[in-house]
Short mmCIF file of C-alpha atoms in Angstrom, two decimals:
data_model
loop_
_atom_site.label_atom_id
_atom_site.label_comp_id
_atom_site.label_asym_id
_atom_site.label_seq_id
_atom_site.Cartn_x
_atom_site.Cartn_y
_atom_site.Cartn_z
CA UNK U 25 22.23 -31.56 -64.15
CA UNK U 26 22.17 -35.15 -62.83
CA UNK U 27 25.51 -34.57 -61.06
CA UNK U 28 24.13 -31.45 -59.37
CA UNK U 29 20.96 -33.27 -58.34
CA UNK U 30 23.06 -36.07 -56.82
CA UNK U 31 25.27 -33.57 -54.98
CA UNK U 32 22.28 -31.83 -53.40
CA UNK U 33 20.50 -35.12 -52.70
CA UNK U 34 23.58 -36.32 -50.79
CA UNK U 35 23.67 -33.07 -48.81
CA UNK U 36 20.00 -33.42 -47.99
CA UNK U 37 20.08 -37.09 -46.90
CA UNK U 38 23.38 -36.78 -45.04
CA UNK U 39 21.55 -34.76 -42.39
CA UNK U 40 19.38 -37.76 -41.48
CA UNK U 41 22.33 -40.19 -41.51
CA UNK U 42 25.00 -38.11 -39.85
CA UNK U 43 23.81 -38.64 -36.26
CA UNK U 44 23.65 -42.42 -36.51
CA UNK U 45 27.14 -42.85 -37.95
CA UNK U 46 28.56 -40.33 -35.49
CA UNK U 47 27.10 -42.29 -32.57
CA UNK U 48 28.58 -45.49 -34.02
CA UNK U 49 31.98 -43.82 -34.24
CA UNK U 50 31.78 -42.64 -30.63
CA UNK U 51 30.73 -46.12 -29.44
CA UNK U 52 33.57 -47.64 -31.44
CA UNK U 53 36.00 -45.26 -29.70
CA UNK U 54 34.61 -46.21 -26.27
CA UNK U 55 34.96 -49.93 -27.10
CA UNK U 56 38.60 -49.50 -28.07
CA UNK U 57 39.21 -47.61 -24.85
CA UNK U 58 37.53 -50.15 -22.55
CA UNK U 59 39.33 -52.99 -24.33
CA UNK U 60 42.62 -51.69 -23.02
CA UNK U 61 41.18 -50.83 -19.62
CA UNK U 62 39.86 -54.44 -19.49
CA UNK U 63 36.51 -53.52 -17.99
CA UNK U 64 34.25 -56.46 -18.85
CA UNK U 65 30.92 -54.76 -17.98
CA UNK U 66 31.66 -51.74 -20.14
CA UNK U 67 32.81 -54.02 -22.96
CA UNK U 68 29.49 -55.89 -22.91
CA UNK U 69 27.45 -52.67 -22.75
CA UNK U 70 29.37 -51.00 -25.58
CA UNK U 71 29.17 -54.17 -27.73
CA UNK U 72 25.41 -54.33 -27.28
CA UNK U 73 25.20 -50.57 -28.02
CA UNK U 74 27.20 -50.94 -31.24
CA UNK U 75 25.04 -53.89 -32.31
CA UNK U 76 21.90 -51.85 -31.61
CA UNK U 77 23.26 -48.82 -33.52
CA UNK U 78 24.00 -51.14 -36.43
CA UNK U 79 20.40 -52.42 -36.47
CA UNK U 80 19.03 -48.89 -36.06
CA UNK U 81 21.24 -47.69 -38.95
CA UNK U 82 19.68 -50.27 -41.28
CA UNK U 83 16.14 -49.31 -40.26
CA UNK U 84 16.83 -45.55 -40.32
CA UNK U 85 18.38 -45.83 -43.78
CA UNK U 86 15.19 -47.38 -45.12
CA UNK U 87 12.94 -44.85 -43.39
CA UNK U 88 15.17 -41.95 -44.44
CA UNK U 89 14.97 -43.07 -48.07
CA UNK U 90 11.18 -43.32 -47.93
CA UNK U 91 10.79 -40.08 -45.93
CA UNK U 92 13.14 -38.02 -48.07
CA UNK U 93 11.59 -39.26 -51.30
CA UNK U 94 8.06 -38.43 -50.20
CA UNK U 95 8.89 -35.12 -48.52
CA UNK U 96 11.21 -33.73 -51.18
CA UNK U 97 8.92 -34.58 -54.08
CA UNK U 98 5.36 -34.66 -52.85
CA UNK U 99 5.48 -32.42 -49.77
CA UNK U 100 6.06 -28.64 -49.76
CA UNK U 101 9.58 -29.18 -51.11
CA UNK U 102 7.96 -30.60 -54.24
CA UNK U 103 7.26 -26.96 -55.21
CA UNK U 104 11.02 -26.57 -55.44
CA UNK U 105 11.95 -29.99 -56.88
CA UNK U 106 9.32 -30.03 -59.63
CA UNK U 107 10.02 -26.48 -60.78
CA UNK U 108 13.72 -27.16 -61.35
CA UNK U 109 14.67 -27.29 -65.04
CA UNK U 110 15.16 -31.06 -64.98
CA UNK U 111 13.04 -34.01 -66.08
CA UNK U 112 11.09 -36.26 -63.71
CA UNK U 113 13.39 -39.15 -64.66
CA UNK U 114 16.49 -37.14 -63.66
CA UNK U 115 14.93 -36.46 -60.26
CA UNK U 116 14.16 -40.15 -59.88
CA UNK U 117 17.63 -41.24 -61.05
CA UNK U 118 19.40 -38.92 -58.59
CA UNK U 119 17.26 -40.14 -55.70
CA UNK U 120 17.82 -43.77 -56.65
CA UNK U 121 21.60 -43.40 -56.95
CA UNK U 122 21.89 -41.65 -53.59
CA UNK U 123 19.50 -44.09 -51.89
CA UNK U 124 21.51 -47.00 -53.31
CA UNK U 125 24.71 -45.49 -51.91
CA UNK U 126 23.12 -45.20 -48.46
CA UNK U 127 21.75 -48.75 -48.58
CA UNK U 128 25.20 -50.07 -49.51
CA UNK U 129 26.90 -47.94 -46.87
CA UNK U 130 24.51 -49.26 -44.23
CA UNK U 131 25.12 -52.88 -45.34
CA UNK U 132 28.89 -52.44 -45.38
CA UNK U 133 28.59 -50.80 -41.98
CA UNK U 134 26.49 -53.71 -40.63
CA UNK U 135 28.90 -56.36 -41.96
CA UNK U 136 31.89 -54.41 -40.61
CA UNK U 137 30.25 -54.13 -37.17
CA UNK U 138 29.53 -57.89 -37.05
CA UNK U 139 33.11 -58.73 -38.07
CA UNK U 140 34.48 -56.19 -35.63
CA UNK U 141 32.40 -57.61 -32.76
CA UNK U 142 33.52 -61.17 -33.59
CA UNK U 143 37.20 -60.21 -33.61
CA UNK U 144 36.74 -57.97 -30.60
CA UNK U 145 35.48 -60.86 -28.48
CA UNK U 146 37.94 -63.39 -29.94
CA UNK U 147 40.72 -60.97 -29.02
CA UNK U 148 39.29 -60.78 -25.52
CA UNK U 149 39.14 -64.54 -24.99
CA UNK U 150 42.20 -65.66 -26.93
CA UNK U 151 45.74 -64.37 -27.18
CA UNK U 152 46.28 -65.60 -30.68
CA UNK U 153 43.79 -64.28 -33.24
CA UNK U 154 45.99 -65.33 -36.14
CA UNK U 155 45.88 -69.02 -35.20
CA UNK U 156 42.04 -68.90 -35.09
CA UNK U 157 41.88 -67.20 -38.49
CA UNK U 158 44.30 -69.81 -39.88
CA UNK U 159 42.17 -72.65 -38.50
CA UNK U 160 39.01 -71.25 -40.12
CA UNK U 161 40.84 -70.68 -43.42
CA UNK U 162 42.21 -74.26 -43.40
CA UNK U 163 38.73 -75.62 -42.71
CA UNK U 164 37.40 -73.74 -45.73
CA UNK U 165 40.28 -75.03 -47.86
CA UNK U 166 39.47 -78.65 -47.05
CA UNK U 167 35.80 -78.24 -48.08
CA UNK U 168 35.07 -80.18 -51.26
CA UNK U 169 34.92 -78.17 -54.48
CA UNK U 170 36.07 -74.94 -52.80
CA UNK U 171 36.78 -72.45 -55.62
CA UNK U 172 40.29 -71.17 -56.23
CA UNK U 173 41.17 -67.55 -55.47
CA UNK U 174 40.39 -66.29 -59.01
CA UNK U 175 36.98 -68.00 -59.10
CA UNK U 176 36.21 -66.84 -55.57
CA UNK U 177 36.90 -63.24 -56.62
CA UNK U 178 34.67 -63.55 -59.70
CA UNK U 179 31.95 -65.12 -57.54
CA UNK U 180 32.13 -62.22 -55.09
CA UNK U 181 31.74 -59.76 -57.99
CA UNK U 182 28.73 -61.66 -59.35
CA UNK U 183 27.09 -61.86 -55.92
CA UNK U 184 27.77 -58.12 -55.40
CA UNK U 185 25.99 -57.37 -58.69
CA UNK U 186 23.03 -59.46 -57.49
CA UNK U 187 22.98 -57.51 -54.19
CA UNK U 188 23.01 -54.23 -56.20
CA UNK U 189 20.05 -55.44 -58.24
CA UNK U 190 18.17 -56.40 -55.06
CA UNK U 191 18.83 -52.98 -53.50
CA UNK U 192 17.81 -51.06 -56.66
CA UNK U 193 14.73 -53.29 -56.95
CA UNK U 194 13.70 -52.39 -53.41
CA UNK U 195 14.28 -48.64 -54.01
CA UNK U 196 12.28 -48.68 -57.25
CA UNK U 197 9.38 -50.55 -55.64
CA UNK U 198 9.25 -47.95 -52.85
CA UNK U 199 9.54 -44.99 -55.29
CA UNK U 200 6.83 -46.44 -57.51
CA UNK U 201 4.48 -47.04 -54.58
CA UNK U 202 4.93 -43.50 -53.19
CA UNK U 203 4.53 -41.94 -56.64
CA UNK U 204 1.37 -43.88 -57.46
CA UNK U 205 -0.02 -43.01 -54.00
CA UNK U 206 0.29 -39.32 -54.97
CA UNK U 207 -1.74 -39.58 -58.17
CA UNK U 208 -5.32 -38.48 -58.67
CA UNK U 209 -6.62 -42.04 -58.25
CA UNK U 210 -5.56 -42.08 -54.59
CA UNK U 211 -6.18 -38.42 -53.72
CA UNK U 212 -9.01 -39.25 -51.32
CA UNK U 213 -6.92 -41.81 -49.43
CA UNK U 214 -4.19 -41.18 -46.86
CA UNK U 215 -0.92 -41.09 -48.83
CA UNK U 216 1.01 -43.39 -46.48
CA UNK U 217 -1.78 -45.97 -46.46
CA UNK U 218 -2.08 -45.76 -50.24
CA UNK U 219 1.69 -46.18 -50.64
CA UNK U 220 1.66 -49.27 -48.38
CA UNK U 221 -1.23 -50.79 -50.34
CA UNK U 222 0.43 -50.13 -53.69
CA UNK U 223 3.74 -51.51 -52.38
CA UNK U 224 2.15 -54.78 -51.28
CA UNK U 225 0.20 -55.09 -54.52
CA UNK U 226 3.44 -54.69 -56.48
CA UNK U 227 5.23 -57.03 -54.06
CA UNK U 228 2.66 -59.80 -54.56
CA UNK U 229 2.70 -59.49 -58.37
CA UNK U 230 6.49 -59.46 -58.53
CA UNK U 231 6.88 -62.30 -56.04
CA UNK U 232 4.61 -64.39 -58.29
CA UNK U 233 6.94 -63.55 -61.17
CA UNK U 234 9.95 -64.57 -59.10
CA UNK U 235 8.33 -67.86 -58.09
CA UNK U 236 7.66 -68.70 -61.75
CA UNK U 237 11.26 -67.78 -62.59
CA UNK U 238 12.52 -70.11 -59.86
CA UNK U 239 10.90 -73.08 -61.65
CA UNK U 240 13.04 -72.53 -64.72
CA UNK U 241 16.31 -74.37 -63.96
CA UNK U 242 18.86 -71.80 -65.12
CA UNK U 243 21.60 -71.41 -62.56
CA UNK U 244 25.02 -69.92 -62.17
CA UNK U 245 27.39 -72.77 -61.30
CA UNK U 246 30.43 -71.84 -59.23
CA UNK U 247 32.99 -74.63 -59.58
CA UNK U 248 36.53 -75.19 -58.28
CA UNK U 249 38.20 -73.41 -61.17
CA UNK U 250 35.58 -71.27 -62.87
CA UNK U 251 32.03 -70.04 -63.20
CA UNK U 252 29.59 -71.49 -65.71
CA UNK U 253 25.94 -71.73 -66.53
CA UNK U 254 23.79 -74.73 -65.75
CA UNK U 255 20.58 -75.17 -67.74
CA UNK U 256 18.78 -78.30 -66.55
CA UNK U 257 21.43 -81.03 -66.69
CA UNK U 258 23.62 -79.20 -69.18
CA UNK U 259 26.72 -77.35 -68.02
CA UNK U 260 28.04 -74.48 -70.11
CA UNK U 261 31.42 -72.77 -69.77
CA UNK U 262 32.91 -75.44 -67.46
CA UNK U 263 35.18 -78.45 -68.06
CA UNK U 264 33.38 -81.82 -68.00
CA UNK U 265 33.34 -83.49 -64.59
CA UNK U 266 34.18 -80.30 -62.74
CA UNK U 267 33.03 -80.28 -59.12
CA UNK U 268 30.26 -77.68 -58.51
CA UNK U 269 30.74 -75.82 -55.22
CA UNK U 270 27.46 -73.91 -55.28
CA UNK U 271 24.67 -73.10 -57.77
CA UNK U 272 22.81 -69.78 -57.70
CA UNK U 273 19.45 -69.40 -59.49
CA UNK U 274 19.79 -66.36 -61.76
CA UNK U 275 16.51 -65.95 -63.60
CA UNK U 276 14.96 -64.28 -60.57
CA UNK U 277 17.76 -61.68 -60.59
CA UNK U 278 17.41 -61.10 -64.33
CA UNK U 279 13.64 -60.75 -63.87
CA UNK U 280 14.22 -58.17 -61.12
CA UNK U 281 16.73 -56.28 -63.31
CA UNK U 282 14.15 -56.11 -66.12
CA UNK U 283 11.45 -54.96 -63.68
CA UNK U 284 13.83 -52.25 -62.38
CA UNK U 285 14.06 -50.78 -65.89
CA UNK U 286 10.28 -50.97 -66.25
CA UNK U 287 9.61 -49.39 -62.84
CA UNK U 288 12.11 -46.57 -63.54
CA UNK U 289 10.44 -45.77 -66.83
CA UNK U 290 6.87 -45.99 -65.52
CA UNK U 291 7.60 -44.05 -62.30
CA UNK U 292 9.36 -41.29 -64.30
CA UNK U 293 6.37 -41.00 -66.63
CA UNK U 294 3.87 -40.90 -63.75
CA UNK U 295 5.98 -38.23 -62.00
CA UNK U 296 6.06 -36.05 -65.10
CA UNK U 297 2.53 -36.51 -66.37
CA UNK U 298 0.15 -37.71 -63.69
CA UNK U 299 1.22 -36.38 -60.31
CA UNK U 300 -0.19 -33.12 -58.98
CA UNK U 301 1.72 -31.44 -56.19
CA UNK U 302 -0.74 -30.72 -53.40
CA UNK V 300 4.89 -12.60 -82.49
CA UNK V 301 4.40 -15.71 -80.33
CA UNK V 302 2.86 -14.88 -76.96
CA UNK V 303 5.08 -15.72 -74.01
CA UNK V 304 2.09 -17.16 -72.17
CA UNK V 305 -0.55 -18.89 -74.23
CA UNK V 306 -3.49 -20.87 -72.87
CA UNK V 307 -5.92 -22.66 -75.20
CA UNK V 308 -9.13 -24.42 -74.12
CA UNK V 309 -7.66 -25.17 -70.73
CA UNK V 310 -9.86 -27.13 -68.33
CA UNK V 311 -9.10 -28.39 -64.86
CA UNK V 312 -11.42 -30.04 -62.38
CA UNK V 313 -11.14 -31.46 -58.88
CA UNK V 314 -13.55 -34.37 -58.87
CA UNK V 315 -16.86 -32.97 -60.12
CA UNK V 316 -15.83 -29.37 -59.37
CA UNK V 317 -14.77 -27.60 -62.55
CA UNK V 318 -12.26 -24.87 -61.69
CA UNK V 319 -11.16 -23.84 -65.18
CA UNK V 320 -13.58 -24.39 -68.04
CA UNK V 321 -11.97 -24.22 -71.50
CA UNK V 322 -10.29 -20.90 -70.89
CA UNK V 323 -8.10 -19.29 -73.54
CA UNK V 324 -5.87 -16.23 -73.44
CA UNK V 325 -2.40 -15.06 -74.36
CA UNK V 326 0.09 -12.43 -73.18
CA UNK V 327 3.07 -11.05 -75.00
CA UNK V 328 6.41 -10.50 -73.35
CA UNK V 329 7.40 -7.46 -71.30
CA UNK V 330 4.29 -6.78 -69.22
CA UNK V 331 3.27 -6.83 -65.61
CA UNK V 332 0.08 -8.84 -65.51
CA UNK V 333 -2.32 -8.98 -62.60
CA UNK V 334 -4.04 -12.33 -62.23
CA UNK V 335 -7.11 -11.41 -60.25
CA UNK V 336 -9.98 -13.31 -58.79
CA UNK V 337 -11.58 -14.11 -55.46
CA UNK V 338 -10.36 -17.04 -53.36
CA UNK V 339 -11.11 -20.37 -55.03
CA UNK V 340 -11.44 -18.87 -58.50
CA UNK V 341 -8.66 -21.04 -59.92
CA UNK V 342 -5.72 -18.59 -59.87
CA UNK V 343 -3.38 -21.01 -58.09
CA UNK V 344 -4.52 -23.95 -60.24
CA UNK V 345 -3.75 -21.94 -63.38
CA UNK V 346 -0.35 -20.97 -62.04
CA UNK V 347 0.46 -24.54 -60.97
CA UNK V 348 -0.40 -25.74 -64.48
CA UNK V 349 1.87 -23.10 -66.02
CA UNK V 350 4.83 -24.03 -63.80
CA UNK V 351 4.34 -27.79 -64.22
CA UNK V 352 3.06 -28.72 -60.77
CA UNK V 353 -0.37 -29.85 -62.03
CA UNK V 354 -0.36 -32.28 -64.90
CA UNK V 355 -3.89 -33.66 -65.20
CA UNK V 356 -5.66 -31.02 -67.24
CA UNK V 357 -7.01 -30.80 -70.74
CA UNK V 358 -6.14 -28.19 -73.34
CA UNK V 359 -2.85 -26.40 -73.77
CA UNK V 360 -0.81 -24.23 -71.44
CA UNK V 361 2.27 -22.97 -73.23
CA UNK V 362 5.22 -20.85 -72.20
CA UNK V 363 7.23 -19.55 -75.15
CA UNK V 364 5.29 -21.99 -77.32
CA UNK V 365 6.22 -25.07 -75.24
CA UNK V 366 4.33 -27.21 -72.75
CA UNK V 367 5.66 -27.07 -69.16
CA UNK V 368 8.92 -29.03 -68.97
CA UNK V 369 12.63 -28.51 -68.30
CA UNK V 370 12.87 -25.79 -70.98
CA UNK V 371 9.96 -23.68 -69.72
CA UNK V 372 11.11 -24.19 -66.12
CA UNK V 373 14.44 -22.63 -67.03
CA UNK V 374 12.58 -19.51 -68.19
CA UNK V 375 10.21 -19.17 -65.25
CA UNK V 376 11.04 -17.87 -61.78
CA UNK V 377 8.21 -19.09 -59.59
CA UNK V 378 7.27 -17.90 -56.12
CA UNK V 379 4.64 -20.16 -54.56
CA UNK V 380 2.22 -19.10 -51.86
CA UNK V 381 3.94 -21.36 -49.33
CA UNK V 382 7.41 -21.89 -47.91
CA UNK V 383 9.14 -24.70 -49.77
CA UNK V 384 12.82 -24.66 -48.89
CA UNK V 385 14.20 -27.73 -47.05
CA UNK V 386 14.38 -27.07 -43.32
CA UNK V 387 18.03 -28.10 -42.97
CA UNK V 388 19.22 -25.50 -45.49
CA UNK V 389 20.78 -22.19 -44.57
CA UNK V 390 20.47 -19.12 -46.84
CA UNK V 391 24.00 -19.79 -48.06
CA UNK V 392 22.98 -23.36 -49.07
CA UNK V 393 19.80 -22.11 -50.76
CA UNK V 394 21.81 -19.59 -52.80
CA UNK V 395 24.24 -22.35 -53.82
CA UNK V 396 21.29 -24.54 -54.79
CA UNK V 397 19.69 -21.90 -57.01
CA UNK V 398 23.05 -20.97 -58.55
CA UNK V 399 23.63 -24.64 -59.45
CA UNK V 400 20.31 -25.15 -61.20
CA UNK V 401 19.49 -21.79 -62.78
CA UNK V 402 21.97 -20.40 -65.26
CA UNK V 403 20.32 -16.97 -64.90
CA UNK V 404 20.78 -16.79 -61.12
CA UNK V 405 22.88 -13.83 -59.94
CA UNK V 406 24.82 -15.08 -56.91
CA UNK V 407 26.51 -11.75 -56.18
CA UNK V 408 23.23 -9.93 -56.15
CA UNK V 409 21.81 -12.62 -53.87
CA UNK V 410 24.47 -11.99 -51.24
CA UNK V 411 23.96 -8.24 -51.54
CA UNK V 412 20.21 -8.65 -51.08
CA UNK V 413 20.76 -11.06 -48.20
CA UNK V 414 22.66 -8.33 -46.37
CA UNK V 415 20.10 -5.73 -47.42
CA UNK V 416 17.26 -7.88 -46.07
CA UNK V 417 19.27 -8.42 -42.86
CA UNK V 418 19.01 -12.19 -43.19
CA UNK V 419 21.76 -14.22 -41.49
CA UNK V 420 23.77 -16.27 -44.00
CA UNK V 421 24.19 -19.31 -41.79
CA UNK V 422 21.00 -19.64 -39.80
CA UNK V 423 19.12 -22.83 -40.65
CA UNK V 424 15.75 -22.24 -42.26
CA UNK V 425 13.96 -24.37 -39.65
CA UNK V 426 14.83 -21.80 -36.99
CA UNK V 427 13.74 -18.81 -39.09
CA UNK V 428 10.41 -17.04 -38.70
CA UNK V 429 7.85 -17.39 -41.50
CA UNK V 430 8.52 -13.79 -42.50
CA UNK V 431 12.26 -14.45 -42.81
CA UNK V 432 11.63 -17.56 -44.90
CA UNK V 433 9.32 -15.62 -47.21
CA UNK V 434 11.90 -12.87 -47.58
CA UNK V 435 14.52 -15.46 -48.49
CA UNK V 436 12.27 -17.08 -51.09
CA UNK V 437 11.46 -13.69 -52.62
CA UNK V 438 15.18 -12.93 -52.75
CA UNK V 439 15.98 -16.24 -54.47
CA UNK V 440 13.30 -15.71 -57.09
CA UNK V 441 14.15 -12.07 -57.76
CA UNK V 442 17.88 -12.80 -58.09
CA UNK V 443 17.15 -14.71 -61.28
CA UNK V 444 17.29 -12.89 -64.58
CA UNK V 445 14.26 -14.79 -65.78
CA UNK V 446 12.03 -14.08 -68.77
CA UNK V 447 8.89 -14.75 -66.78
CA UNK V 448 8.19 -14.29 -63.07
CA UNK V 449 5.15 -16.09 -61.75
CA UNK V 450 4.31 -14.88 -58.27
CA UNK V 451 1.42 -16.54 -56.48
CA UNK V 452 -0.16 -14.29 -53.83
CA UNK V 453 3.13 -12.71 -52.72
CA UNK V 454 1.17 -10.10 -50.77
CA UNK V 455 -1.21 -12.41 -48.96
CA UNK V 456 -1.13 -12.51 -45.18
CA UNK V 457 1.42 -9.75 -44.64
CA UNK V 458 1.10 -6.29 -43.10
CA UNK V 459 0.99 -3.09 -45.25
CA UNK V 460 4.67 -2.30 -44.58
CA UNK V 461 5.73 -5.77 -45.71
CA UNK V 462 3.48 -5.45 -48.77
CA UNK V 463 5.23 -2.23 -49.76
CA UNK V 464 8.60 -3.91 -49.22
CA UNK V 465 7.65 -6.93 -51.36
CA UNK V 466 6.28 -4.78 -54.18
CA UNK V 467 9.34 -2.59 -54.09
CA UNK V 468 11.61 -5.66 -54.29
CA UNK V 469 9.69 -7.03 -57.27
CA UNK V 470 9.64 -3.73 -59.13
CA UNK V 471 13.32 -2.97 -58.56
CA UNK V 472 14.64 -6.41 -59.38
CA UNK V 473 12.76 -7.78 -62.35
CA UNK V 474 14.84 -7.18 -65.48
CA UNK V 475 13.63 -4.75 -68.12
CA UNK V 476 11.69 -6.60 -70.80
CA UNK V 477 10.77 -9.50 -68.52
CA UNK V 478 7.18 -10.47 -67.80
CA UNK V 479 5.61 -10.66 -64.36
CA UNK V 480 2.41 -12.57 -63.68
CA UNK V 481 1.27 -11.71 -60.18
CA UNK V 482 -1.80 -13.22 -58.60
CA UNK V 483 -3.56 -11.36 -55.84
CA UNK V 484 -6.89 -10.38 -54.45
CA UNK V 485 -5.46 -7.25 -52.78
CA UNK V 486 -5.95 -5.03 -55.80
CA UNK V 487 -5.79 -1.65 -54.13
CA UNK V 488 -2.13 -2.09 -53.22
CA UNK V 489 -0.92 -3.21 -56.59
CA UNK V 490 -3.12 -1.91 -59.36
CA UNK V 491 -0.75 0.97 -60.09
CA UNK V 492 1.96 -1.47 -61.24
CA UNK V 493 -0.11 -3.54 -63.67
CA UNK V 494 0.03 -3.15 -67.43
CA UNK V 495 -2.66 -5.79 -68.00
CA UNK V 496 -5.12 -7.72 -65.90
CA UNK V 497 -6.72 -11.12 -66.22
CA UNK V 498 -9.76 -11.70 -64.04
CA UNK V 499 -10.92 -15.27 -63.66
CA UNK V 500 -13.95 -16.64 -61.90
CA UNK V 501 -16.70 -19.24 -62.35
CA UNK V 502 -14.14 -21.20 -64.40
CA UNK V 503 -14.03 -18.47 -67.07
CA UNK V 504 -11.88 -15.55 -68.14
CA UNK V 505 -14.15 -12.66 -67.14
CA UNK V 506 -11.86 -9.78 -68.05
CA UNK V 507 -8.65 -9.66 -70.05
CA UNK V 508 -7.60 -6.14 -70.75
CA UNK V 509 -4.85 -3.56 -70.70
CA UNK V 510 -5.14 -1.41 -67.57
CA UNK V 511 -5.26 1.80 -69.63
CA UNK V 512 -8.41 0.56 -71.33
CA UNK V 513 -10.03 -0.36 -68.02
CA UNK V 514 -9.38 3.07 -66.63
CA UNK V 515 -11.45 4.81 -69.30
CA UNK V 516 -14.17 6.78 -67.62
CA UNK V 517 -12.14 7.28 -64.44
CA UNK V 518 -12.67 3.77 -63.09
CA UNK V 519 -9.98 1.90 -61.19
CA UNK V 520 -9.08 -1.78 -61.52
CA UNK V 521 -10.59 -2.28 -58.09
CA UNK V 522 -13.92 -0.76 -59.29
CA UNK V 523 -13.98 -3.21 -62.20
CA UNK V 524 -13.06 -6.07 -59.91
CA UNK V 525 -15.90 -5.25 -57.53
CA UNK V 526 -18.33 -4.98 -60.42
CA UNK V 527 -17.21 -8.28 -61.98
CA UNK V 528 -17.04 -10.29 -58.79
CA UNK V 529 -20.06 -8.91 -57.01
CA UNK V 530 -21.63 -12.38 -57.30
CA UNK V 531 -18.91 -13.88 -55.11
CA UNK V 532 -20.21 -11.96 -52.12
CA UNK V 533 -23.93 -12.27 -52.78
CA UNK V 534 -25.83 -14.53 -50.41
CA UNK V 535 -28.70 -16.38 -52.09
#
């Protein structure tokens, strides 16, 4: 059933997203066209347009996630969603997975647009893009403690996992806030206002948790030829004397991962046992 | 034999207003049951509890011996009093949706009924009239081979011709042996189809009876309804 829920959730959310990505594609086409025509004014206008679409895509993604969640569960569509032969947790899981996909798509889209705009304007001002890329690469190579290719790849994977956790954390906080705002305790208050209040209450509590976690000196140490763990002054999993390129505090991420599990469980229970569809 | 619908000491309140006050009743399978009561008597609250849309109540509401959950939802075909399909959907999408989630959904019959109802397959729901949307919802519910149909005011707010059409659709399409719980306050139109009636008001079950018993002495269900709910229309 989860697969079917995900399929229909994608269909449902794609309607909100389709227009924005279509407009980006059209702008991209116009930019490629004016590049060869060499019309500077049009190039500037289309670059600004693509940048704006990119920003709008990020904002729309967030609003679409919030809007779809609220409308499909606690609006009239809730009469359909909550009478399907599935559990509240399955509904929540499908919405989280699809929302996560859209968040990641919008981030990948934003990064791609920034990179594209950089290369687009480099290509306009210089004849030799390759020499510029080589110069940047050589600069990075000469930086002290720069990780080797294998370590760099592992680091990217670790950072990607952290980004995933952050995105899921955000989605669960939003889902929890909207769900709590639809319980009996808040029935006399405007749902949107209640959701905002609950979100900020949760945000403050969890930020306090994150701040406490930041004081505990457990970090992921990315060195020239490997990744290890640094606890205070002790290094684990790395050769002695190895040069540390960068250290990333990890307790905050682990705390957020644990809270994600808690929020999923609590939100699922509230959905199944405490929410009344108006 | 376990009743298909069983309610024990069920209470539900909205703030200080008690809508259902420790009501108990049960119905065995294979009947058409009229859930009757004036507006605000708690019919919709009772139905929403049975289908799992209201969760903060006390007592027990059981379908086939189980509390509302994924199992009972697979048995129940529910028609709410409002339109609930996503606006972006087209009838063809809605049929696909129901076919995906309900093992008892008859897709072939749905397409036949879609043509019979003269509903366009690919018109988005947002652009449909309320009447068309209601027809589509009725079609989706009645194309399930469910054990229990719970229909909340399917005859409310429609003209007599539409009422006849809706009743006809329900009667022709519910499988033999299935149970239909139909809430209404338009008794005159439907009393001929009921096997049993449940009248609720003032938070209580006021009448629970087979229609044949009610009709002793030449009375109609409507006569009994008027007698029972006279208070609802009394001023001071």
